[in-house]
Short mmCIF file of C-alpha atoms in Angstrom, two decimals:
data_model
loop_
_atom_site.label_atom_id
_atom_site.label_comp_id
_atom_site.label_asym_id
_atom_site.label_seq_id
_atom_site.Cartn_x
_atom_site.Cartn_y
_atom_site.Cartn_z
CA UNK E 656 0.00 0.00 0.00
CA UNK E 657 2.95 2.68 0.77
CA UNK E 658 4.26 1.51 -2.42
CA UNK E 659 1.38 2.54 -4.52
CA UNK E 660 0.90 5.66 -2.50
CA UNK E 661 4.02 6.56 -3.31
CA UNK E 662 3.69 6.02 -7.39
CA UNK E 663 0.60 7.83 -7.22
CA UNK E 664 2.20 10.72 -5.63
CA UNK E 665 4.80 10.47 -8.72
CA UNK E 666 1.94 10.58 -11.47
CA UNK E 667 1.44 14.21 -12.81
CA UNK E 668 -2.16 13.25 -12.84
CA UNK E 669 -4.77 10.28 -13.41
CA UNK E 670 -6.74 12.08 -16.33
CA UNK E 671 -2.98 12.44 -17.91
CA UNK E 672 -1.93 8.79 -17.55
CA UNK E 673 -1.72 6.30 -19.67
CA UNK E 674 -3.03 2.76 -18.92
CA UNK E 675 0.42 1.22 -19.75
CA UNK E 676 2.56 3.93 -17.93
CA UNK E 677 0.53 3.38 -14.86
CA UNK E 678 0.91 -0.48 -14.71
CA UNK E 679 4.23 -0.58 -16.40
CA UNK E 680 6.61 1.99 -17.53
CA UNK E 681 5.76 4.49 -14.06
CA UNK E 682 6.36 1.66 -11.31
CA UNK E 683 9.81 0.34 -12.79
CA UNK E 684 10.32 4.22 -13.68
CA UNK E 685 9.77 4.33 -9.90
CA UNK E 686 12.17 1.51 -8.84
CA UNK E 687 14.91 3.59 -10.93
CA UNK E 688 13.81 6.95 -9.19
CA UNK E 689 14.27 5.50 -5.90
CA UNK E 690 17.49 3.91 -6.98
CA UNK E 691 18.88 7.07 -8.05
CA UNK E 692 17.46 9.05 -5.25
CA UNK E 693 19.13 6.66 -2.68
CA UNK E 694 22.79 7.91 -4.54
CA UNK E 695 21.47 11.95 -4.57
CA UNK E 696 21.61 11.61 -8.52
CA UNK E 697 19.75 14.66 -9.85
CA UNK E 698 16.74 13.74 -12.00
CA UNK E 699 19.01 15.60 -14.95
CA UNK E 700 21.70 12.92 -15.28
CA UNK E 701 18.98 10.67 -15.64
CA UNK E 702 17.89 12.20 -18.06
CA UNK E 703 21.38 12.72 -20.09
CA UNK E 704 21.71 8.85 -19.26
CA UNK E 705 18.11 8.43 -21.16
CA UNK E 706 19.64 10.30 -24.24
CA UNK E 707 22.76 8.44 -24.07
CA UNK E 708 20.25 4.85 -24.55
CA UNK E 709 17.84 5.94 -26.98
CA UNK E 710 20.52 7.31 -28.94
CA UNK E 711 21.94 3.72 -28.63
CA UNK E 712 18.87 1.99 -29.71
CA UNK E 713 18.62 4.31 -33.05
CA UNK E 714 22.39 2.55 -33.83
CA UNK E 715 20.81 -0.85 -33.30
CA UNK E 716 18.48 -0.48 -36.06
CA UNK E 717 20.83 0.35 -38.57
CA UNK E 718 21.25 -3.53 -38.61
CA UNK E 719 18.32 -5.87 -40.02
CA UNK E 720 19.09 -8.77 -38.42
CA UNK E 721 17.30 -9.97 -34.81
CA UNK E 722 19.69 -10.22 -32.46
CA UNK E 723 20.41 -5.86 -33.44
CA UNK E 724 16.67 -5.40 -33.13
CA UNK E 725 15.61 -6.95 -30.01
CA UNK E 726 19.37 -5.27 -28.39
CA UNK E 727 17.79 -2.09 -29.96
CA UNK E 728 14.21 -2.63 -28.27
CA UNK E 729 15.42 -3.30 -25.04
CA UNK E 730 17.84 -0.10 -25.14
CA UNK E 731 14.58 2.00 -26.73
CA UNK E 732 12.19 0.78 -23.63
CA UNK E 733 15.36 1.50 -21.13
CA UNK E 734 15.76 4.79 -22.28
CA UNK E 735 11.64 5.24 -21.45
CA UNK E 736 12.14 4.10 -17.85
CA UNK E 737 14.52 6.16 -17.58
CA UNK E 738 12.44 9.29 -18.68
CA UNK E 739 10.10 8.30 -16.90
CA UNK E 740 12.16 7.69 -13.49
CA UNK E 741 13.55 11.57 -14.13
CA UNK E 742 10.75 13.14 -14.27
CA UNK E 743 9.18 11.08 -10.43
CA UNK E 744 12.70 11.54 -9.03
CA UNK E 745 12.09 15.21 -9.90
CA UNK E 746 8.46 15.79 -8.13
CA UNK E 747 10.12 13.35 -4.97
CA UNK E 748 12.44 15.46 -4.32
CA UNK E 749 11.12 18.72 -5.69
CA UNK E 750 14.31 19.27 -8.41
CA UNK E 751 11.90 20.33 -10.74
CA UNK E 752 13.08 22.74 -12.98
CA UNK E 753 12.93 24.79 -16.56
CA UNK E 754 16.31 23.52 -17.20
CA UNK E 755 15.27 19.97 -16.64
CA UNK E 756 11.94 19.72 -18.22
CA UNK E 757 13.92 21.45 -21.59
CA UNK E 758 16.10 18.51 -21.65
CA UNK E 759 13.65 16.23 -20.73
CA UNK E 760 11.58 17.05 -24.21
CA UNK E 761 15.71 17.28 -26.06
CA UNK E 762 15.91 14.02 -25.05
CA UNK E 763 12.79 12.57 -27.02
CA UNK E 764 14.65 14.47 -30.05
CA UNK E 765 17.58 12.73 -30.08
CA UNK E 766 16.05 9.45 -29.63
CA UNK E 767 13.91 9.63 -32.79
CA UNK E 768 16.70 11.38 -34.78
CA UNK E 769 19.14 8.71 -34.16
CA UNK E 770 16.48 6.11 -34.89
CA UNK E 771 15.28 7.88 -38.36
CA UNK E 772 18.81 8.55 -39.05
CA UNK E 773 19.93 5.42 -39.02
CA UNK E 774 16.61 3.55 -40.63
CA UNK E 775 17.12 5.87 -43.41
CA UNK E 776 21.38 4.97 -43.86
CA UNK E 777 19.85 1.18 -43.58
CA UNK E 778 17.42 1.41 -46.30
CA UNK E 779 19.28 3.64 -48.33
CA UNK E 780 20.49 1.15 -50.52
CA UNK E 781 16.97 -0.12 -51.74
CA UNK E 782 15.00 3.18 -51.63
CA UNK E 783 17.48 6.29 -52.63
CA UNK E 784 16.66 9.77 -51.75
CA UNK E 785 13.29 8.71 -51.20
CA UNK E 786 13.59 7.07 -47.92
CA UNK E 787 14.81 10.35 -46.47
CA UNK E 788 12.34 12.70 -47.61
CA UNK E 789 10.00 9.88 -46.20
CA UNK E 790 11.46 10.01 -42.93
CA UNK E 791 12.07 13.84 -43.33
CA UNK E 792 8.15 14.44 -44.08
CA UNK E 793 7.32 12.08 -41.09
CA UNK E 794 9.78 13.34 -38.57
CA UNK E 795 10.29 16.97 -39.39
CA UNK E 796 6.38 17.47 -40.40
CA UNK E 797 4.33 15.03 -38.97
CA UNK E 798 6.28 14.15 -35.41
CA UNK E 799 7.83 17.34 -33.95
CA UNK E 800 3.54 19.27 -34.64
CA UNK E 801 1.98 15.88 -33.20
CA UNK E 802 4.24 15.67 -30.21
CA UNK E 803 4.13 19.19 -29.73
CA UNK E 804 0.42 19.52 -29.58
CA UNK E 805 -0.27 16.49 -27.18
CA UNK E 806 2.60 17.79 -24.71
CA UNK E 807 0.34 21.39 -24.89
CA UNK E 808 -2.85 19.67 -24.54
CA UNK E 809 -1.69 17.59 -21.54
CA UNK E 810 -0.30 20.69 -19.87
CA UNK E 811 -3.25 22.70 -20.69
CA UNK E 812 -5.60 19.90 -18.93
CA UNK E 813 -3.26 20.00 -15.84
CA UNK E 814 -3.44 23.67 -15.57
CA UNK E 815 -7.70 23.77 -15.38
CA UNK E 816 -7.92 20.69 -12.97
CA UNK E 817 -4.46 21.79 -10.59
CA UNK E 818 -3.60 25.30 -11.19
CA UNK E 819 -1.26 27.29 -12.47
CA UNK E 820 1.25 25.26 -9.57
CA UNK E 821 0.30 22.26 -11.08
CA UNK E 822 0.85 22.66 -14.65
CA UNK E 823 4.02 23.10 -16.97
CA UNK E 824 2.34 25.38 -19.31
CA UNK E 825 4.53 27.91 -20.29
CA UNK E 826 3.95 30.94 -22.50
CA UNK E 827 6.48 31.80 -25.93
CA UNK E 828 6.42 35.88 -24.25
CA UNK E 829 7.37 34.56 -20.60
CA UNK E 830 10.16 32.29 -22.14
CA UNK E 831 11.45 35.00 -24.62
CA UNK E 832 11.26 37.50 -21.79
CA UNK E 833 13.77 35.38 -20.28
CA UNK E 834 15.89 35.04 -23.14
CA UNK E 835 16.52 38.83 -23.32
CA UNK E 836 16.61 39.11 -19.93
CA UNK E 837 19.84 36.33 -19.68
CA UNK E 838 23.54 37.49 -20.76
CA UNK E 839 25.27 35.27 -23.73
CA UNK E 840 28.46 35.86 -21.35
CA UNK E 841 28.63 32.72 -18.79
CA UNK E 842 25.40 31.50 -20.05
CA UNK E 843 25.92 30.25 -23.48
CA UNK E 844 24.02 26.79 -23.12
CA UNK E 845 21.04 28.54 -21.39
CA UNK E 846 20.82 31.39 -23.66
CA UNK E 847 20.54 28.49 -26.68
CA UNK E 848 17.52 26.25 -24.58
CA UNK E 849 15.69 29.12 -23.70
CA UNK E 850 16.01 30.19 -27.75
CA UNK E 851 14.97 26.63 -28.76
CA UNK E 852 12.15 26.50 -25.76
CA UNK E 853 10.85 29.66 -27.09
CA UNK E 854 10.17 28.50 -30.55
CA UNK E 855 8.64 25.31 -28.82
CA UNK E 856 6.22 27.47 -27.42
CA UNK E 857 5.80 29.54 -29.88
CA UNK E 858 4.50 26.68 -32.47
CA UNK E 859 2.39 25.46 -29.63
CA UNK E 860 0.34 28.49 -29.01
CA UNK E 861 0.38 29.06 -32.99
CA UNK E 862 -1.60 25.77 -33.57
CA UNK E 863 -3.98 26.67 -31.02
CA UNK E 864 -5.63 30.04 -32.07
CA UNK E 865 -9.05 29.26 -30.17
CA UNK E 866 -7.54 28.43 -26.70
CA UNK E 867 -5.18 31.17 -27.02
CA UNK E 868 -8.18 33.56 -27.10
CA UNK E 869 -10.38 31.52 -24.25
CA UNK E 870 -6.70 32.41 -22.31
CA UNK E 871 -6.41 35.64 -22.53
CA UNK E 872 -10.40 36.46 -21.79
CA UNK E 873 -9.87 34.07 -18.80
CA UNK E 874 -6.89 36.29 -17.45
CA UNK E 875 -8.73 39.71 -18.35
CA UNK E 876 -12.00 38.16 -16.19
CA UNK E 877 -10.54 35.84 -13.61
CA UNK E 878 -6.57 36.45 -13.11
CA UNK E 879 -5.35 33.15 -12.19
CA UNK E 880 -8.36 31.92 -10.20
CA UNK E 881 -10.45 29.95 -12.06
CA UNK E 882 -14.02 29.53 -11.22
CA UNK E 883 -14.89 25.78 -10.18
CA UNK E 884 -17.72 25.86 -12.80
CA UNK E 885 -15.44 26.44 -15.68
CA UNK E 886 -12.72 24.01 -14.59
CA UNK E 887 -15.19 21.42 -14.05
CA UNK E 888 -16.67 22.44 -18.09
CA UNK E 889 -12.88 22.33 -19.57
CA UNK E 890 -12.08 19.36 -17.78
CA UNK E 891 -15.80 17.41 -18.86
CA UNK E 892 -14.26 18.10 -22.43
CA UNK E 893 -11.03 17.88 -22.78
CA UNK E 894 -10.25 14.17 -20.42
CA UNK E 895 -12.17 12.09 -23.84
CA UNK E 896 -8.85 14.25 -25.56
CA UNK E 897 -6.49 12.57 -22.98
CA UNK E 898 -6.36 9.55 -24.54
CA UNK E 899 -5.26 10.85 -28.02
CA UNK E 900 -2.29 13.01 -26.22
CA UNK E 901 -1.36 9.55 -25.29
CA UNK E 902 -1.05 8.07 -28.25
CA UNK E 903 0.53 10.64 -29.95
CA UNK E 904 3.60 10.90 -27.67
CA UNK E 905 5.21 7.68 -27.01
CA UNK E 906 3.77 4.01 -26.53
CA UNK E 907 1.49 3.64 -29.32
CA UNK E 908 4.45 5.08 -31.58
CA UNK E 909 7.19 2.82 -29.85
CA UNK E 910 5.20 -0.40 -30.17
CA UNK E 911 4.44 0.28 -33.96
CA UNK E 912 7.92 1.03 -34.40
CA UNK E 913 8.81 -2.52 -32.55
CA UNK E 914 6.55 -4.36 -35.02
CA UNK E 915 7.50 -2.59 -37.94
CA UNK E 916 11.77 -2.97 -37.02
CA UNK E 917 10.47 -6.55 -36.37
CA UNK E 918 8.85 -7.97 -39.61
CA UNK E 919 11.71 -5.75 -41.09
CA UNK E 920 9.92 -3.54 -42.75
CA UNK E 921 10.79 -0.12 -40.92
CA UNK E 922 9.63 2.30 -43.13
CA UNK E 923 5.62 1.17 -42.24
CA UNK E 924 6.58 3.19 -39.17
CA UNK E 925 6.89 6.33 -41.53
CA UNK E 926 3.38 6.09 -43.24
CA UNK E 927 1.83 4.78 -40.18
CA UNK E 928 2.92 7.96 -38.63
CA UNK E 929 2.23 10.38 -41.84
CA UNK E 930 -1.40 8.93 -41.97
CA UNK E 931 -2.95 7.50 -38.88
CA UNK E 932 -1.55 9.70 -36.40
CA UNK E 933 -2.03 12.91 -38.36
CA UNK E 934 -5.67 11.84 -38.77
CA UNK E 935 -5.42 11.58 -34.90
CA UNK E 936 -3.22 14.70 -34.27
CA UNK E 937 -5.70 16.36 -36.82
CA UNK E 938 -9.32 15.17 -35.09
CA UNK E 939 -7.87 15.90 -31.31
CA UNK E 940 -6.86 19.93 -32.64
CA UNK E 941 -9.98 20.23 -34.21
CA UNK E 942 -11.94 18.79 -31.08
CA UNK E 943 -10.03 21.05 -28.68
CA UNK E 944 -10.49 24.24 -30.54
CA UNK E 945 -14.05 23.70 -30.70
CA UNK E 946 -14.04 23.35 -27.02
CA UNK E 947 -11.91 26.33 -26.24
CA UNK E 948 -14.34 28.45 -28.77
CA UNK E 949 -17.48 26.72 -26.77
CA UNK E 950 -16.08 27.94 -23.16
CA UNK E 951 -15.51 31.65 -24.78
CA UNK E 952 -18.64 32.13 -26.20
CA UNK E 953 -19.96 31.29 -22.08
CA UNK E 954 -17.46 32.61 -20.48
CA UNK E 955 -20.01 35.55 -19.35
CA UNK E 956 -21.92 33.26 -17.63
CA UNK E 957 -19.00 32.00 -15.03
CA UNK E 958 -18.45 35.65 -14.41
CA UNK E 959 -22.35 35.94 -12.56
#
């Protein structure tokens, strides 16, 4: 019982998790969080340690044959309990920081850019140029907007059901505020993640016009309080969207990826990712923004 206390104390939220996160990836992400924790490891070297493995696993699949594969797999699903043990060693022992949760979406980055890299050097040989403008269309286009979106939607559902305290959501004007704000001289690394966080943010808030609105008129009316009727409206529509942030960030894509690597036949993973989960990416924006345009067109009514 104090062990499941204590994962559930680790989960950002229950409306946020994911069904195999919360009875797989989150309680050996929690074994690895306490392991770390006992040996004051900050929840950042974890994370470098994460990037180090899934950069690993994209080397792996260069090869075709099993044995590469299933090594390749096991780093991939390492490097995932390792992201996931940063991020509960960081809310355990309160290390949460910009810095960290920066790296913590770099990290995701280089795994998939090691793993498209070297798919595309494997199948270069059979498809030409056109395997990388595949896996350029599908990572570049179709990837970095879905991943992006989900990671906004999540934080977005954690800020109307916890707070502004409870939520990552950050805003491209706060972040670029502290770009200016930070010297290039001793803080060269800094200056360049809060650049690259800034454009993050910045495509986030520009793919969501309608919520961006509902925002603002729920600052001019409320500040940061939010009445209880309109959390409990935003949160009534946007949990069914939950479920597609999930699948558009890591497990559904990993295990299609497994199959895919498996029957040797990686590039699947590129139109599977081009076609179903831009339909997805594409139903869950439209579904959101229709919410978000709902709530502004009542917000009056919270206000009395």
């Amino acid at each position: 019982m104090a062990t499941d206390n204590k994962l559930q104390s680790t989960f950002k939220s229950q409306d946020t998790e994911e069904w195999l996160d919360i009875h797989f990836t989150r309680p050996i992400g929690l074994m690895w969080a306490n392991f770390f924790n006992r040996f004051n490891v900050h929840p950042n070297v974890v994370t470098l340690f994460s990037i180090v493995l899934g950069a690993a696993a994209g080397v792996m699949f260069y090869y075709p044959d099993l044995t590469h594969t299933l090594i390749g797999i096991a780093l991939l699903m390492w490097a995932n309990f390792y992201d996931s043990a940063d991020g509960q060693l960081a809310r355990m022992t309160g290390k949460k920081t910009l810095w960290g949760r920066i790296l913590d979406g770099f990290a995701g980055d280089v795994w998939f850019f090691s793993i498209y890299f070297f798919i595309c050097l494997r199948l270069t040989p059979e498809w030409g140029i056109w395997i990388w403008i595949l896996a350029s269309f599908s990572g570049l286009v179709c990837h970095v907007k879905q991943c992006q979106l989900a990671d906004y939607y999540r934080n977005v559902h954690l800020y109307f059901i916890k707070g502004k305290a409870g939520s990552e959501l950050d805003s491209y004007r706060k972040v670029r505020e502290d770009f200016n704000a930070t010297p290039w001289k001793g803080n060269p690394a800094w200056k360049i993640f809060l650049y690259s966080y800034g454009n993050y943010t910045r495509s986030q808030e520009q793919m969501t016009p309608a919520f961006q609105t509902l925002k603002r008129k729920i600052k001019h009316l409320f500040g940061d309080e939010l009445p209880e009727p309109l959390r409990a409206d935003f949160r009534r529509g946007s949990l069914p969207l939950m479920k597609y942030t999930n699948i558009l960030t890591f497990n559904t894509r990993a295990i299609t990826l497994y199959i895919c690597l498996l029957i040797g036949q990686p590039w699947i993973y590129f139109v599977f990712e081009i076609t179903v989960m831009n339909a997805l990416f594409l139903y869950m924006r439209r579904s959101h923004e229709k919410l978000c345009r709902t709530l502004t067109e009542r917000l009056n009514e919270y206000k009395h």
